[in-house]
mmCIF file of C-alpha atoms in Angstrom:
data_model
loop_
_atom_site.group_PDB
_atom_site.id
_atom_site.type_symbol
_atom_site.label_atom_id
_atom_site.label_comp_id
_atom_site.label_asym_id
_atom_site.label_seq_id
_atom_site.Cartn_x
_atom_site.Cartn_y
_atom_site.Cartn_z
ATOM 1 C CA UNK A 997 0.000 0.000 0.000
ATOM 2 C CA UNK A 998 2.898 2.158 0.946
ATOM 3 C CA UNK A 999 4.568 1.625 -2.188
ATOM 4 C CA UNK A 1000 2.117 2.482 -4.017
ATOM 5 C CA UNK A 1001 0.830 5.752 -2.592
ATOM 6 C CA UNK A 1002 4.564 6.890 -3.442
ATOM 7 C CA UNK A 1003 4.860 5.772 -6.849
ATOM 8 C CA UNK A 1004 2.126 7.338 -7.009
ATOM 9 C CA UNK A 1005 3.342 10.510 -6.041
ATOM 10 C CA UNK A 1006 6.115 10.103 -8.609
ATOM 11 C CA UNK A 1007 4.029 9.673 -11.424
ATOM 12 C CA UNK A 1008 2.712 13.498 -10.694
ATOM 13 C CA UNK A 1009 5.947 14.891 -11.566
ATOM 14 C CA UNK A 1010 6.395 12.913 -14.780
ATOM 15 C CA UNK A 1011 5.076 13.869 -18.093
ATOM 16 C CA UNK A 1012 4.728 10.751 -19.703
ATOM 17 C CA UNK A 1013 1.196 9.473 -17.197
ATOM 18 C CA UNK A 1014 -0.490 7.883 -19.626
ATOM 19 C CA UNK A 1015 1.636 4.390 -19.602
ATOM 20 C CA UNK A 1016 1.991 4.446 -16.174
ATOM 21 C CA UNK A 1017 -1.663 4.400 -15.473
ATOM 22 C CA UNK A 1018 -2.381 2.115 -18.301
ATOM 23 C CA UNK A 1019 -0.631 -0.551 -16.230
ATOM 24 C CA UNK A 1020 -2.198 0.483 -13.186
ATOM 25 C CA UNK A 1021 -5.414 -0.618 -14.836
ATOM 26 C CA UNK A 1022 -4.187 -3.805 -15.496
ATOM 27 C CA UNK A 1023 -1.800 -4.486 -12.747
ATOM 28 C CA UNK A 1024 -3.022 -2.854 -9.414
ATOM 29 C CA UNK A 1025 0.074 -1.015 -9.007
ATOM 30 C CA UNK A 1026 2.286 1.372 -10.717
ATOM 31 C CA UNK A 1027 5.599 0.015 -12.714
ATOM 32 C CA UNK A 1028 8.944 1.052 -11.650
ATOM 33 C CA UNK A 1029 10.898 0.228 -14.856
ATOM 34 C CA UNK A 1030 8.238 0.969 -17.537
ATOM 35 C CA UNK A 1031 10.529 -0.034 -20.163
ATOM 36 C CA UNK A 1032 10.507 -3.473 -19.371
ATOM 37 C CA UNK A 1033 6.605 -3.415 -19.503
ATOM 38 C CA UNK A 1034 6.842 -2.295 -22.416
ATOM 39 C CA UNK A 1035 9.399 -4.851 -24.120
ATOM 40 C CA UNK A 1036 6.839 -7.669 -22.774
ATOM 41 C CA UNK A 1037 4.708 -6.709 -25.227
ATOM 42 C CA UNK A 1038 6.570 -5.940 -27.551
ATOM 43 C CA UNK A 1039 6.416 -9.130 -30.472
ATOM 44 C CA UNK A 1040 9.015 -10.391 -31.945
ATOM 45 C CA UNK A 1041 7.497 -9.503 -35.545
ATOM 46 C CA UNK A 1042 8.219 -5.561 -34.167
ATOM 47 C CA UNK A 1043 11.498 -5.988 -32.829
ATOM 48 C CA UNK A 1044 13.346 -2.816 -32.537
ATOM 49 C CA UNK A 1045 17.395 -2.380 -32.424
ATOM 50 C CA UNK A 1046 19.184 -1.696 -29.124
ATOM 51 C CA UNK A 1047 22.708 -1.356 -28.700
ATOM 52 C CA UNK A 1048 25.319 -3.480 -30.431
ATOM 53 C CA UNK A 1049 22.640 -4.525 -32.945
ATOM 54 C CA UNK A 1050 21.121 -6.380 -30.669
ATOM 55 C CA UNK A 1051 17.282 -6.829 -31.505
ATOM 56 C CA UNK A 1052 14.659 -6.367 -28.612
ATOM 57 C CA UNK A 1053 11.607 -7.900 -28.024
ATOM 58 C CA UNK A 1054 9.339 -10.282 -25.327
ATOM 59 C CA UNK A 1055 10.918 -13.503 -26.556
ATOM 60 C CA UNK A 1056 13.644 -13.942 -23.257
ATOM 61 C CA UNK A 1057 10.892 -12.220 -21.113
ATOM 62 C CA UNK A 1058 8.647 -15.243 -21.863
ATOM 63 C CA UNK A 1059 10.876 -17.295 -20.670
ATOM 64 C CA UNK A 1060 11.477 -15.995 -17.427
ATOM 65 C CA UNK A 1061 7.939 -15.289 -17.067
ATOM 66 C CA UNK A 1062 6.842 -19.157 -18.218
ATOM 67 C CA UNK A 1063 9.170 -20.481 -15.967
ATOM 68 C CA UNK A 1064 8.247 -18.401 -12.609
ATOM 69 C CA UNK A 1065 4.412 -18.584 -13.485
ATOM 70 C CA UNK A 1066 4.912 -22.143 -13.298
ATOM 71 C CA UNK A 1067 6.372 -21.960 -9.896
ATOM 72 C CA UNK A 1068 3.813 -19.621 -8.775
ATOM 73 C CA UNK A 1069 1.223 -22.347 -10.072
ATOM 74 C CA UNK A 1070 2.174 -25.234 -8.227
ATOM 75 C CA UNK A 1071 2.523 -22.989 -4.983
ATOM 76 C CA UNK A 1072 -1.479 -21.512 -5.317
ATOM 77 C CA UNK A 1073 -2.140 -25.259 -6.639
ATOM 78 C CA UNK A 1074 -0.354 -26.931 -3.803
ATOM 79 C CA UNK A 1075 -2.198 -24.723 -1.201
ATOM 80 C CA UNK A 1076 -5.442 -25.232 -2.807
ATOM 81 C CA UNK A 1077 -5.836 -28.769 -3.179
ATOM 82 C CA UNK A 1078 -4.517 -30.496 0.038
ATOM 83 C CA UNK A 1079 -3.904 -34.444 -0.213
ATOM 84 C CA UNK A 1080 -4.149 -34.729 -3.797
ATOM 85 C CA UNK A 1081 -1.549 -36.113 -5.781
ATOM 86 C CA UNK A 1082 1.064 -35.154 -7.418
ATOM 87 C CA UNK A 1083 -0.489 -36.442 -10.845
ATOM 88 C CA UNK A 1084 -3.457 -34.679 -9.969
ATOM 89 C CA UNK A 1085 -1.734 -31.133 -9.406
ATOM 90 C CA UNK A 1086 0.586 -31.459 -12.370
ATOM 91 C CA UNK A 1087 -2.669 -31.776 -14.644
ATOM 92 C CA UNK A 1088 -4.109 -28.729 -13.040
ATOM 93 C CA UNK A 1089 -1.314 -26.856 -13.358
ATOM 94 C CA UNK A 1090 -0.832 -27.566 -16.777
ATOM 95 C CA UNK A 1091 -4.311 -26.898 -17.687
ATOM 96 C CA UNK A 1092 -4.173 -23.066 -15.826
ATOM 97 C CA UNK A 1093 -0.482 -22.311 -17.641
ATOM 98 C CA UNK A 1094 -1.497 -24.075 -20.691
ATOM 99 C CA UNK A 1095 -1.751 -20.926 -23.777
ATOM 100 C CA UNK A 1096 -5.314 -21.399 -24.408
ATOM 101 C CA UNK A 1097 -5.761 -20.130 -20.786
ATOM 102 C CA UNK A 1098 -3.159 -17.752 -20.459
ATOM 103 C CA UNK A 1099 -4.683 -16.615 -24.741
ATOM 104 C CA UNK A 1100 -7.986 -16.509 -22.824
ATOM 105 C CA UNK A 1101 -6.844 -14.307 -20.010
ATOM 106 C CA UNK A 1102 -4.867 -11.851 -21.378
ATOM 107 C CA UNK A 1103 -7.782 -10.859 -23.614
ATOM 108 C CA UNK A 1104 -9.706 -10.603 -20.460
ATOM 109 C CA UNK A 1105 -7.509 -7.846 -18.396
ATOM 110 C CA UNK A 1106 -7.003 -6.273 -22.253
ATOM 111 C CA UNK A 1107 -3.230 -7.114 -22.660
ATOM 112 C CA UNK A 1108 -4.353 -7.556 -26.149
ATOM 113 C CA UNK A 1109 -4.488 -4.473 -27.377
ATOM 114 C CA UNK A 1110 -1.393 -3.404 -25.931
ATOM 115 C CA UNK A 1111 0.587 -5.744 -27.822
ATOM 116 C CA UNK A 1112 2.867 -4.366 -30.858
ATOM 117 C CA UNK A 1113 3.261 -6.551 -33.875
ATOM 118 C CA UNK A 1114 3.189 -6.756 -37.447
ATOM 119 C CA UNK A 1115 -0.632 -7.009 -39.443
ATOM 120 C CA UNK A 1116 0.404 -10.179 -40.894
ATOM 121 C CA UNK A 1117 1.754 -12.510 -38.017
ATOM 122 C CA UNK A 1118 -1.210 -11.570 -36.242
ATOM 123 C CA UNK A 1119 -3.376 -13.252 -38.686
ATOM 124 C CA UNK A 1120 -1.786 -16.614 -38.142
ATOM 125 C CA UNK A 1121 0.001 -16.423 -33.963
ATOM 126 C CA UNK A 1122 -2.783 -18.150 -31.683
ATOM 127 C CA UNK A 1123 -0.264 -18.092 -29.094
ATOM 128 C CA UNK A 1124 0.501 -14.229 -29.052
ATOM 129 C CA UNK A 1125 -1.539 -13.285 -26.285
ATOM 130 C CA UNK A 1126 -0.349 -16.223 -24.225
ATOM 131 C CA UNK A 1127 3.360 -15.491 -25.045
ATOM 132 C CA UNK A 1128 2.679 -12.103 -23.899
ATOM 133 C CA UNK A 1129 1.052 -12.695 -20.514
ATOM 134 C CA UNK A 1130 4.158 -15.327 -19.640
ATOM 135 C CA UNK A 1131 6.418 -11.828 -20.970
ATOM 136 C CA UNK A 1132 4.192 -9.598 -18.624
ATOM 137 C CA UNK A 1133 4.588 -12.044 -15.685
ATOM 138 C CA UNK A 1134 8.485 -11.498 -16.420
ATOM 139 C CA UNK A 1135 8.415 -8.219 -16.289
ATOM 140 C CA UNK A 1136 6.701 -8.175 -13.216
ATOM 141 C CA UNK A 1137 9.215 -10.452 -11.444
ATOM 142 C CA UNK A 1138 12.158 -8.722 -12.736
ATOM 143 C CA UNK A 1139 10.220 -4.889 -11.563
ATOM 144 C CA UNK A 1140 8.790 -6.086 -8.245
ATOM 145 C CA UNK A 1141 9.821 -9.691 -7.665
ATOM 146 C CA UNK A 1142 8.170 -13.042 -6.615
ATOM 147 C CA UNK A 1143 5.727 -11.766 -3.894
ATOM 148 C CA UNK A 1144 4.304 -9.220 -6.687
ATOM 149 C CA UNK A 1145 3.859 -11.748 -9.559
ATOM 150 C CA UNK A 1146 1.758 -13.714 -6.940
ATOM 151 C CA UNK A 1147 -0.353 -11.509 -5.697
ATOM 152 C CA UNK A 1148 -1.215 -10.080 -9.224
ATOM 153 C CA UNK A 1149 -2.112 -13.633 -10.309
ATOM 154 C CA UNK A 1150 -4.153 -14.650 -7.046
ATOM 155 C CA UNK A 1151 -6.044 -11.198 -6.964
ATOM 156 C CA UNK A 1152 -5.954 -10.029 -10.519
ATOM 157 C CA UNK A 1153 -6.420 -13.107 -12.393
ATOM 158 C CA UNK A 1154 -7.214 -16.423 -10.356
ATOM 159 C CA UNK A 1155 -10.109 -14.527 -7.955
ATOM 160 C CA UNK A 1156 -11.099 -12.766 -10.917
ATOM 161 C CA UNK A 1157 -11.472 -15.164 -14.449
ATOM 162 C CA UNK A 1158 -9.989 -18.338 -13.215
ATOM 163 C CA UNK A 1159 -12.482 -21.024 -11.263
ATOM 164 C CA UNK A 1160 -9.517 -23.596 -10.112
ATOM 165 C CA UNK A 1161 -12.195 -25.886 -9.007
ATOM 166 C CA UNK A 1162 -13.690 -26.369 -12.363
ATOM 167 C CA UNK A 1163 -10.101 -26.283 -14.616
ATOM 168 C CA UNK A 1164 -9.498 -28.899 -12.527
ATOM 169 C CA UNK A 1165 -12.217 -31.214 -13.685
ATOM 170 C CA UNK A 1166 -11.951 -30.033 -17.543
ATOM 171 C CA UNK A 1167 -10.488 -32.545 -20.304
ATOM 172 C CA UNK A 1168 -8.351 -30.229 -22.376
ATOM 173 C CA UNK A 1169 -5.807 -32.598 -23.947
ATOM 174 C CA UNK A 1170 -8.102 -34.117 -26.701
ATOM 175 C CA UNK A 1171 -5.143 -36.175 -28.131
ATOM 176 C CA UNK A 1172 -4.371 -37.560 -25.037
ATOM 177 C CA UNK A 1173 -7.860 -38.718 -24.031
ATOM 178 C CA UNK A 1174 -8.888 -40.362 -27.155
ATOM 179 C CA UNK A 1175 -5.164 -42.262 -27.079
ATOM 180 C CA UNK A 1176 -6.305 -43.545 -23.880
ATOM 181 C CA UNK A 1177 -9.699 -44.796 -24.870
ATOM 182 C CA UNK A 1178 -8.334 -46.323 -28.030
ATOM 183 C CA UNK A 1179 -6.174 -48.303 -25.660
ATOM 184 C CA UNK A 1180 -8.651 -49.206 -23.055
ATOM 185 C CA UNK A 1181 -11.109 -50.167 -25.779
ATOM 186 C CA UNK A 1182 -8.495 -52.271 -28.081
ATOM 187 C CA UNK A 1183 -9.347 -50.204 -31.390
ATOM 188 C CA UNK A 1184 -6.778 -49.063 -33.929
ATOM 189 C CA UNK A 1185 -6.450 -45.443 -33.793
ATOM 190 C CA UNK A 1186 -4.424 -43.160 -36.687
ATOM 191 C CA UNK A 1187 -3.489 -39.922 -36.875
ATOM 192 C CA UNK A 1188 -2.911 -38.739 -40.630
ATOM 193 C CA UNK A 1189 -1.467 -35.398 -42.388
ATOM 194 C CA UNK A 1190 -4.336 -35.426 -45.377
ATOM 195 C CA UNK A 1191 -3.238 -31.736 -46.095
ATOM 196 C CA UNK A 1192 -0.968 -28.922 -45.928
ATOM 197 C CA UNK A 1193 -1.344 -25.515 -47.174
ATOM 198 C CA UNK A 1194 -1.110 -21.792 -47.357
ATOM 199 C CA UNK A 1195 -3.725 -18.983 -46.490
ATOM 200 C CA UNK A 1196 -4.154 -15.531 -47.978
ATOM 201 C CA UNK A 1197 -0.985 -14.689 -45.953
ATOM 202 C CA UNK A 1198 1.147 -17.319 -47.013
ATOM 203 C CA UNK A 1199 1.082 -19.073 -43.269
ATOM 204 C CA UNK A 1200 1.117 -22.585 -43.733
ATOM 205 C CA UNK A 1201 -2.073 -24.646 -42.741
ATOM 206 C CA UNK A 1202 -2.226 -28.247 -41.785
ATOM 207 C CA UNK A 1203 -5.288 -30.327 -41.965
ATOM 208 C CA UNK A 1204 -5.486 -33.779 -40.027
ATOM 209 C CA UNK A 1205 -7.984 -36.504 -40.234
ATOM 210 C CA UNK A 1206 -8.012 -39.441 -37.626
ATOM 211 C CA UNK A 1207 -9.189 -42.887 -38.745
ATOM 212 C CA UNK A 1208 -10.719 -45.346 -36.149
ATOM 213 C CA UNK A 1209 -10.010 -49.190 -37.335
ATOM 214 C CA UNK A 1210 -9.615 -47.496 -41.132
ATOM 215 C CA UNK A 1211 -13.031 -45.738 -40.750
ATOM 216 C CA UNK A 1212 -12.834 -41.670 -41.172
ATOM 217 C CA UNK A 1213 -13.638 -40.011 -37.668
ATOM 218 C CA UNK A 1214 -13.036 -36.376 -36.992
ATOM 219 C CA UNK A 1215 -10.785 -33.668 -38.784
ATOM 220 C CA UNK A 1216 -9.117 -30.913 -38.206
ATOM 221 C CA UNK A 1217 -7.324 -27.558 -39.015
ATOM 222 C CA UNK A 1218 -4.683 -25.410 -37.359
ATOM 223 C CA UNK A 1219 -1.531 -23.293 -37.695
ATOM 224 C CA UNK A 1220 0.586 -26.372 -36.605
ATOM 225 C CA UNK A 1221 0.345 -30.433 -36.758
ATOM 226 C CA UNK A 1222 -0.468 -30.511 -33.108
ATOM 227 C CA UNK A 1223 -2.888 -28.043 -33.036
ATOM 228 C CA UNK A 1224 -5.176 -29.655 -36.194
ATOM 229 C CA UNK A 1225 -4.782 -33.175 -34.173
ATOM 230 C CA UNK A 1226 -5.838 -31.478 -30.953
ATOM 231 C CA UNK A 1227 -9.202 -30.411 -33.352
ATOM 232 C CA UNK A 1228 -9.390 -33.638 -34.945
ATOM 233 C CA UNK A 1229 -9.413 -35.630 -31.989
ATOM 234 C CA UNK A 1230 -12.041 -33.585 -30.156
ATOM 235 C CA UNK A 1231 -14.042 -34.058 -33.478
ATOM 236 C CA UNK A 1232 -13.666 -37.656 -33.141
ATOM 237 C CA UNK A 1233 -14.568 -37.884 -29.678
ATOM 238 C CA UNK A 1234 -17.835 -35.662 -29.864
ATOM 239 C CA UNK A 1235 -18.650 -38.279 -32.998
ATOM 240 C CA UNK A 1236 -17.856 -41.412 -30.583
ATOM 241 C CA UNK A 1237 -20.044 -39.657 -28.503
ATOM 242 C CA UNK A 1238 -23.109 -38.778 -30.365
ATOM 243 C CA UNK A 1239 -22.901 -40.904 -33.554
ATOM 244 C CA UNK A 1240 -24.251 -44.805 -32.911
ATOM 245 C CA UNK A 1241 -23.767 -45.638 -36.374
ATOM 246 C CA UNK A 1242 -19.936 -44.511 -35.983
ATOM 247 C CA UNK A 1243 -19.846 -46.561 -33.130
ATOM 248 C CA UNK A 1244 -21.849 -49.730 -35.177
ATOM 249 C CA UNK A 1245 -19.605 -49.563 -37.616
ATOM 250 C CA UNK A 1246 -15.969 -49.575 -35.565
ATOM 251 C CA UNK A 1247 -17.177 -52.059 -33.646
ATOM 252 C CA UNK A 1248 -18.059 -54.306 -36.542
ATOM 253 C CA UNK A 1249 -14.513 -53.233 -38.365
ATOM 254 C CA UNK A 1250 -13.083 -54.005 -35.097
ATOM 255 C CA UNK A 1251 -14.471 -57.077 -34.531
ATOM 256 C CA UNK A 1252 -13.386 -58.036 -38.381
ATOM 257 C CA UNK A 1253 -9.935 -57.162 -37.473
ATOM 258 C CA UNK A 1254 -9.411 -59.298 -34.947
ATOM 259 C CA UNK A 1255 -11.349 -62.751 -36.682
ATOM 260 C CA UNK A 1256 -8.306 -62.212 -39.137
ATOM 261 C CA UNK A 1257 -5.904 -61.798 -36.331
ATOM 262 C CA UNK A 1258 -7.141 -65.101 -35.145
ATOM 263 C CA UNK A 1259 -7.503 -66.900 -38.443
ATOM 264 C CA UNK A 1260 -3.842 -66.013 -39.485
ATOM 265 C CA UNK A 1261 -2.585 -66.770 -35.968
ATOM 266 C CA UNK A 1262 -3.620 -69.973 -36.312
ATOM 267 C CA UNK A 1263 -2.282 -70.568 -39.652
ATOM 268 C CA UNK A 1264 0.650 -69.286 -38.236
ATOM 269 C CA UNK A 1265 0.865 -71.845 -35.495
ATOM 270 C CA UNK A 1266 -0.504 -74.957 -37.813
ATOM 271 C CA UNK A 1267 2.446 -74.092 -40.204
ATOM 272 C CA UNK A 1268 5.263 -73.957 -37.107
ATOM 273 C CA UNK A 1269 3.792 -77.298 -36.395
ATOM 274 C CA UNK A 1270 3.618 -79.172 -39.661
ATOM 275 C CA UNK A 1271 7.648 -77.747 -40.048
ATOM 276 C CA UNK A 1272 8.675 -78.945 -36.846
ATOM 277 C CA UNK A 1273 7.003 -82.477 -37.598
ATOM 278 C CA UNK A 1274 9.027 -82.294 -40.883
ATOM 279 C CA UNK A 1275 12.613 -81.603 -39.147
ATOM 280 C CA UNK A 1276 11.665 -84.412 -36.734
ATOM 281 C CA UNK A 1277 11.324 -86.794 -39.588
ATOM 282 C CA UNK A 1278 14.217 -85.127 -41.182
ATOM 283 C CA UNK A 1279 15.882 -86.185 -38.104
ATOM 284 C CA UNK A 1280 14.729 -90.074 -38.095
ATOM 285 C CA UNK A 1281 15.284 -90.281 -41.446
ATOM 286 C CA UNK A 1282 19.328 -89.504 -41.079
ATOM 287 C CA UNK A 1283 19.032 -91.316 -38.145
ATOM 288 C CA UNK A 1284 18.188 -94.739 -39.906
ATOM 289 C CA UNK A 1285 20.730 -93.615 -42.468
ATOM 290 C CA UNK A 1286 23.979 -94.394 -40.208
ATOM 291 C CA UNK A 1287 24.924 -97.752 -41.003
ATOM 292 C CA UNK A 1288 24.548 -100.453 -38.421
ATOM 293 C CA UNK A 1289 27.994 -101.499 -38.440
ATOM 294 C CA UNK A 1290 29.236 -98.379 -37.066
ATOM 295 C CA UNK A 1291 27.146 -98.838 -34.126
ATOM 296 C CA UNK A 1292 28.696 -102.630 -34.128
ATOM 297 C CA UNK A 1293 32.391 -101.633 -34.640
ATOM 298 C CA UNK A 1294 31.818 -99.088 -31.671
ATOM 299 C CA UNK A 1295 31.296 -102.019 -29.206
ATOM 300 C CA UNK A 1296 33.841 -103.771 -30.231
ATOM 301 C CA UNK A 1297 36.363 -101.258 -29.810
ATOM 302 C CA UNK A 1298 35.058 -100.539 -25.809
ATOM 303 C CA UNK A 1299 34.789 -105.158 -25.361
ATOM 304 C CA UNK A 1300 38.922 -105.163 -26.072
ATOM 305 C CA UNK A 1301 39.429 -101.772 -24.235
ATOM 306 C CA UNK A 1302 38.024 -102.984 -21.232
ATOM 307 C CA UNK A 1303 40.140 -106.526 -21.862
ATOM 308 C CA UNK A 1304 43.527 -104.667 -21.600
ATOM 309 C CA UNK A 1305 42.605 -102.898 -18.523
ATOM 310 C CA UNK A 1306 41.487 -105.804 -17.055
ATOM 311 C CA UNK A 1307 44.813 -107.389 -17.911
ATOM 312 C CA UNK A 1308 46.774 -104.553 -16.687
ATOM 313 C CA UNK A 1309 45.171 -104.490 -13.418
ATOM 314 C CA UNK A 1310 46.510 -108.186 -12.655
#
């Protein structure tokens, strides 16, 4: 409170308020260093020049930011949910720092707008936002520190757009769930590339279809190969779902799979047999082959062996 009452009495002596209580907005408080504010939103597509060439912009920001909003996380996620595991508070955490959250929020608190970047990689960058927010969080750990980034995200964004209780419960990782139902279920699940192409901007576009036992399920577009499988995948679950015929007809496909499975295991197994009945007679057959004399000549030679011992031993 303190701190802020006199940065607030700075800001009347500086010309330049507008920033200042732009952030205020936003933040709750009033930045020290509004320069590094301002880098975090600054997009790499806008990247200005500093000194020795060096080109600016929110790219090592995010990083710092994603890596201490990830320890901030786990601590709020930790304190919330007492004696649940560690799988448990790994998924929530994920699903709060994931970018379709963090995309989500920093529309909500307006971060948005404030971003600088080029027309055309905002036509394509679903992740901008997101990137921006992990920059922001960054910026406030490098202006204020730990205890600041914190509060900010337990009063500014947690209290305020996030409900931990129900992120907690939500199935966001569509791959990942329909993996483990293909698995649990025993049906043949593939993930295909079917297209790739270019927009109006010349950003490339990928199109995936998934296939259950050979049978087209859901599709799906994005701006990468994991996002279109992340569409196609929650496209093939809503049609597992809601469509009994789909689910007639990869049953039946299933079920066809495995009678041939069977049929050419057992082929398998009749042929190992028949060959190992074959080397067996291969086997008698060379057997009756050695002449009997051999056998007769070998008996003879042990009879006088033992003879001479005998003799010896007198």
């Amino acid at each position: 409170m303190f701190s802020n009452i006199t940065d607030k009495i700075r800001l009347l002596f500086r010309k330049d308020k507008e920033p200042y209580l732009c952030f205020y907005k936003m933040l709750g408080f009033y930045p020290r260093n509004i320069e590094i504010y301002q880098q975090a939103l600054l997009h790499k597509s806008s990247s200005i020049k500093a000194g020795k060439g060096r080109l600016l912009n929110n790219e090592r920001l995010e990083f710092l930011g994603d890596a201490i909003l990830d320890a901030i996380v786990a601590d709020i996620v930790y304190k919330k949910f007492e004696g649940k595991r560690e799988g448990f508070l790994t998924n929530t955490r994920s699903k709060i720092v994931q970018r379709e959250t963090l995309n989500r929020v920093a529309v909500e608190i307006g971060l948005d707008k404030l971003i600088k970047y080029t027309t055309r990689q905002s036509s394509h960058n679903s992740y901008m936002c997101g990137n921006a927010f992990e920059a922001l969080i960054g910026a406030i750990y490098l202006d204020r520190g730990y205890r600041a980034c914190k509060k900010f995200m337990e009063e500014r964004i947690i209290n305020q757009y996030l409900n931990l209780e129900k992120i907690s419960r939500k199935e966001v990782n569509f791959k990942s769930k329909l993996i483990e139902w293909s698995q649990k279920n025993k049906f043949c699940v593939e993930f295909n590339l079917i297209e790739q192409s270019l927009d109006s901007d010349q950003n490339p576009i990928f199109e995936t279809q998934i296939t259950v036992e050979n049978i087209p399920a859901g599709t799906g577009k994005g701006y990468s190969k994991k996002e279109s499988q992340q569409e196609a995948a929650h496209a093939t679950l809503t049609k597992i779902k809601g469509d009994p015929q789909f689910i007639d007809a990869i049953f039946a496909a299933k079920a066809e799979r495995e009678k041939a499975a069977e049929t050419a295991e057992s082929e398998n197994t009749t042929a190992i047999h028949e060959e190992a009945i074959a080397v067996e007679e291969s086997i008698s057959v060379r057997e009756e082959e050695i002449p009997k004399e051999h056998f007769v000549d070998t008996e003879r030679i042990i009879a006088e062996a033992e003879e001479v011992a005998f003799r010896e031993s007198k």
